[in-house]
């Protein structure tokens, strides 16, 4: 697998471009999950998407939290990374690879990592999830820190859709991360929000990030009932810089498509120059 960075540098596209967010309902069978993801990426590419994004944990969701440790890969070497590179190359799309487990500094944890591949299958960016989810309410308990080592670096990259920032799921609750990205055209946030927290907070937080950063937000999500009983919120969506939801899929596997219009970004920022009016930070 060629993981060298792409030599090209992109600026904001001259006109609208199509982007696609994938929704899955992943389970413990990695091969089945990859087959499902491949079919959905193919559907997005056939619909004209230039950039496609998969959800968090797309290769594996299991009731056994240590399962992700057992399939972890070294950076640049492994079947999950090969799958992402080959899929991007096969369909000629830029692919934001949800998250996959990469090796951490200790053997019993992983990095929850988003890798981006260009349309030639070359890796161009990596982001390791910084904020680790913890939740406890009655029988519902989550502690990502038990199996995941957090990242520490903000990641942005240039693509055919413009300047793009990466974040993952629980990161959504920490607006300082998005401010640290600077001015971006698109924020991508692969996620696996729980049904409980998603129903209460998912859409309002996504729309807030789009409004306050005056950019598009694309949030590919896990959405449905998984083997073992876990339920994720879904509602994969794409939001414009004014905070309007352009497209949404509530539940079940599928493709969410929308146009990213650089003219819309410019219009919003010119009419309401909030980014230029910032006084703190």
Coordinates of C-alpha atoms in Angstrom, one line a residue:
X1 CA 0.0 0.0 0.0
X2 CA 1.3 3.4 -1.0
X3 CA 0.9 5.7 2.0
X4 CA 3.0 8.6 0.8
X5 CA 1.3 12.0 0.8
X6 CA -0.3 13.3 -2.3
X7 CA 1.8 15.9 -4.1
X8 CA -1.2 18.0 -5.1
X9 CA -2.3 21.1 -3.3
X10 CA -6.0 22.2 -3.7
X11 CA -7.8 25.4 -3.2
X12 CA -11.5 26.0 -2.8
X13 CA -13.3 24.5 -5.9
X14 CA -14.7 26.9 -8.4
X15 CA -18.2 25.5 -8.1
X16 CA -20.4 23.1 -6.3
X17 CA -19.0 19.6 -5.7
X18 CA -20.9 16.5 -4.4
X19 CA -20.0 14.9 -1.1
X20 CA -21.3 11.7 0.5
X21 CA -21.7 10.5 4.1
X22 CA -22.1 6.8 4.6
X23 CA -24.3 5.3 7.3
X24 CA -23.8 1.7 8.5
X25 CA -25.0 -0.7 11.2
X26 CA -21.7 -2.5 11.8
X27 CA -21.4 -5.8 13.8
X28 CA -18.7 -8.1 15.0
X29 CA -18.0 -9.7 11.5
X30 CA -15.2 -7.6 10.0
X31 CA -15.5 -9.1 6.5
X32 CA -19.2 -8.5 6.4
X33 CA -18.7 -4.9 7.5
X34 CA -16.1 -4.2 4.8
X35 CA -18.4 -5.7 2.2
X36 CA -21.2 -3.4 3.3
X37 CA -19.0 -0.4 3.3
X38 CA -17.6 -1.2 -0.1
X39 CA -21.1 -1.4 -1.6
X40 CA -22.1 1.9 -0.1
X41 CA -18.9 3.7 -1.3
X42 CA -19.6 2.3 -4.8
X43 CA -23.1 3.7 -4.6
X44 CA -21.8 7.1 -3.5
X45 CA -19.2 7.2 -6.3
X46 CA -21.8 6.3 -8.9
X47 CA -23.9 9.2 -7.7
X48 CA -21.0 11.6 -8.5
X49 CA -19.5 12.1 -5.0
X50 CA -15.9 13.5 -5.1
X51 CA -15.3 12.9 -1.3
X52 CA -16.9 10.1 0.6
X53 CA -16.8 9.5 4.4
X54 CA -17.4 6.4 6.4
X55 CA -18.6 6.3 10.1
X56 CA -16.7 5.6 13.3
X57 CA -16.0 2.0 14.0
X58 CA -17.2 1.0 10.5
X59 CA -15.1 -2.2 10.4
X60 CA -16.2 -3.5 13.8
X61 CA -18.8 -2.9 16.6
X62 CA -18.8 -5.6 19.2
X63 CA -20.1 -6.1 22.8
X64 CA -16.5 -7.2 23.5
X65 CA -14.7 -3.9 23.7
X66 CA -11.3 -5.6 23.6
X67 CA -12.1 -6.9 20.1
X68 CA -10.8 -3.7 18.6
X69 CA -7.5 -4.3 20.2
X70 CA -7.2 -7.7 18.6
X71 CA -7.6 -6.3 15.0
X72 CA -5.4 -3.2 15.5
X73 CA -2.9 -2.5 12.8
X74 CA 0.5 -0.8 12.6
X75 CA 0.4 2.5 10.7
X76 CA 0.7 1.9 7.0
X77 CA 0.4 -1.9 7.2
X78 CA -2.8 -4.0 7.5
X79 CA -5.9 -5.2 5.7
X80 CA -8.1 -2.4 6.9
X81 CA -5.8 0.2 5.5
X82 CA -5.4 -1.8 2.3
X83 CA -9.1 -1.9 2.0
X84 CA -9.5 1.9 2.3
X85 CA -6.7 2.6 -0.2
X86 CA -8.0 0.1 -2.7
X87 CA -11.6 1.3 -2.4
X88 CA -10.6 4.9 -2.9
X89 CA -8.5 4.0 -5.9
X90 CA -11.1 1.7 -7.4
X91 CA -13.8 4.3 -7.4
X92 CA -11.6 7.4 -8.0
X93 CA -12.9 9.2 -4.8
X94 CA -11.3 10.8 -1.8
X95 CA -12.2 8.5 1.1
X96 CA -12.3 9.5 4.7
X97 CA -12.0 6.1 6.3
X98 CA -14.3 6.5 9.4
X99 CA -12.1 5.2 12.1
X100 CA -10.0 2.0 12.4
X101 CA -7.9 0.8 15.4
X102 CA -4.2 1.5 15.0
X103 CA -1.4 0.5 17.4
X104 CA -1.0 2.7 20.5
X105 CA 2.0 3.2 22.8
X106 CA 0.7 0.3 25.0
X107 CA -0.4 -3.2 24.0
X108 CA -3.9 -3.1 25.6
X109 CA -5.1 0.0 23.9
X110 CA -5.5 1.4 20.4
X111 CA -5.7 4.7 18.7
X112 CA -9.1 5.4 17.2
X113 CA -7.8 6.8 13.9
X114 CA -9.3 8.4 10.9
X115 CA -7.2 8.0 7.7
X116 CA -7.9 9.8 4.5
X117 CA -6.9 8.5 1.1
X118 CA -6.9 10.4 -2.2
X119 CA -8.4 9.1 -5.5
X120 CA -5.2 7.3 -6.3
X121 CA -5.3 5.4 -3.0
X122 CA -2.5 7.4 -1.3
X123 CA -2.8 8.3 2.3
X124 CA -2.9 12.0 2.8
X125 CA -4.0 12.5 6.4
X126 CA -4.4 10.9 9.8
X127 CA -6.3 12.1 12.8
X128 CA -6.4 10.2 16.2
X129 CA -9.6 10.9 18.3
X130 CA -8.7 13.3 21.1
X131 CA -11.7 13.2 23.4
X132 CA -12.7 9.8 24.7
X133 CA -16.4 9.1 25.5
X134 CA -17.5 8.2 29.0
X135 CA -21.1 7.8 30.0
X136 CA -22.9 6.1 32.9
X137 CA -26.7 6.1 33.3
X138 CA -28.4 3.1 34.8
X139 CA -27.5 0.0 32.8
X140 CA -25.9 2.1 30.0
X141 CA -22.2 2.5 30.5
X142 CA -19.3 3.4 28.2
X143 CA -15.6 4.0 28.9
X144 CA -13.5 4.4 25.8
X145 CA -10.4 5.2 27.8
X146 CA -10.3 1.6 28.9
X147 CA -9.3 0.5 25.4
X148 CA -8.4 3.7 23.5
X149 CA -5.4 6.0 23.9
X150 CA -6.3 9.5 23.0
X151 CA -4.6 11.5 20.3
X152 CA -3.2 15.0 20.7
X153 CA -3.0 16.8 17.4
X154 CA -5.5 18.7 15.3
X155 CA -5.7 17.6 11.7
X156 CA -6.7 19.6 8.6
X157 CA -5.9 18.8 4.9
X158 CA -6.5 20.2 1.5
X159 CA -8.8 18.2 -0.9
X160 CA -10.8 18.8 -4.1
X161 CA -13.6 20.1 -1.9
X162 CA -11.5 22.7 -0.1
X163 CA -9.8 22.9 3.3
X164 CA -11.1 20.0 5.5
X165 CA -10.9 19.4 9.2
X166 CA -11.2 16.0 10.9
X167 CA -12.9 15.1 14.2
X168 CA -14.6 12.0 15.7
X169 CA -17.8 11.5 17.6
X170 CA -17.4 12.8 21.2
X171 CA -15.0 15.5 19.9
X172 CA -18.2 17.2 18.8
X173 CA -18.8 18.5 22.3
X174 CA -15.6 20.4 22.5
X175 CA -15.8 23.6 20.3
X176 CA -12.2 24.6 21.0
X177 CA -11.0 21.7 18.8
X178 CA -12.9 23.2 15.8
X179 CA -11.6 26.7 16.5
X180 CA -8.1 25.3 16.5
X181 CA -8.7 24.1 12.9
X182 CA -8.8 27.7 11.6
X183 CA -11.0 28.6 8.7
X184 CA -12.1 25.4 6.9
X185 CA -14.6 24.7 4.2
X186 CA -15.7 21.3 5.6
X187 CA -15.6 19.5 8.9
X188 CA -16.0 15.7 8.7
X189 CA -17.1 14.0 11.9
X190 CA -17.4 10.1 11.8
X191 CA -19.5 9.0 14.7
X192 CA -21.3 6.2 16.6
X193 CA -23.4 8.3 18.9
X194 CA -25.5 6.3 21.4
X195 CA -29.3 6.5 20.9
X196 CA -29.6 8.2 24.3
X197 CA -27.2 11.0 23.7
X198 CA -27.9 11.3 20.0
X199 CA -31.6 11.9 20.5
X200 CA -30.9 14.7 23.0
X201 CA -27.8 16.5 21.5
X202 CA -26.7 15.2 18.0
X203 CA -28.4 17.6 15.6
X204 CA -28.1 20.7 17.8
X205 CA -24.4 20.2 18.3
X206 CA -23.7 19.5 14.6
X207 CA -25.7 22.6 13.5
X208 CA -23.8 24.7 16.1
X209 CA -20.4 23.6 14.8
X210 CA -21.5 24.5 11.3
X211 CA -23.0 27.9 12.3
X212 CA -20.1 29.0 14.5
X213 CA -17.4 28.0 12.0
X214 CA -19.4 29.0 9.0
X215 CA -18.6 25.9 7.1
X216 CA -20.1 22.6 5.9
X217 CA -20.3 19.8 8.4
X218 CA -20.6 16.2 7.2
X219 CA -21.3 13.5 9.9
X220 CA -21.4 9.9 8.8
X221 CA -22.8 7.8 11.6
X222 CA -23.6 4.3 12.8
X223 CA -27.4 4.1 12.9
X224 CA -29.5 1.2 14.1
X225 CA -29.6 -1.9 16.3
X226 CA -26.4 -3.8 16.3
X227 CA -25.8 -7.5 17.1
X228 CA -25.6 -7.8 20.9
X229 CA -28.2 -5.1 21.5
X230 CA -26.4 -1.8 21.2
X231 CA -28.4 0.9 19.5
X232 CA -26.9 3.9 17.8
X233 CA -28.6 7.1 16.9
X234 CA -27.8 7.4 13.2
X235 CA -29.2 10.6 11.6
X236 CA -26.2 10.8 9.3
X237 CA -26.4 14.4 8.0
X238 CA -24.8 17.1 5.9
X239 CA -25.2 20.7 7.1
X240 CA -24.5 24.0 5.3
X241 CA -22.7 27.0 6.8
X242 CA -26.0 28.7 7.8
X243 CA -26.8 25.6 9.9
X244 CA -29.4 24.2 7.5
X245 CA -29.6 20.4 7.3
X246 CA -29.2 19.6 3.6
X247 CA -29.7 15.8 3.8
X248 CA -30.3 13.3 6.6
X249 CA -30.7 9.5 6.9
X250 CA -32.4 8.6 10.2
X251 CA -31.7 4.9 10.5
X252 CA -30.3 1.9 8.6
X253 CA -27.4 1.6 6.1
X254 CA -27.4 4.1 3.2
X255 CA -25.7 7.1 1.5
X256 CA -26.4 10.7 2.3
X257 CA -25.5 13.1 -0.6
X258 CA -25.3 16.9 -0.8
X259 CA -23.6 19.6 -2.8
X260 CA -20.8 21.6 -1.1
X261 CA -21.0 25.1 -2.7
X262 CA -18.0 27.3 -2.1
X263 CA -20.2 30.3 -3.1
X264 CA -22.5 29.5 -0.1
X265 CA -19.5 29.6 2.2
X266 CA -18.4 33.0 0.8
X267 CA -22.0 34.4 1.0
X268 CA -22.5 33.4 4.6
X269 CA -19.1 34.8 5.7
X270 CA -19.6 38.0 3.8
X271 CA -23.1 38.7 5.1
X272 CA -22.2 37.8 8.7
X273 CA -18.5 38.1 9.2
X274 CA -18.4 36.5 12.6
X275 CA -15.1 34.8 12.1
X276 CA -13.5 38.2 11.5
X277 CA -15.3 39.7 14.5
X278 CA -13.7 37.3 17.0
X279 CA -12.0 39.0 19.9
X280 CA -10.9 36.2 22.1
X281 CA -8.7 33.2 21.4

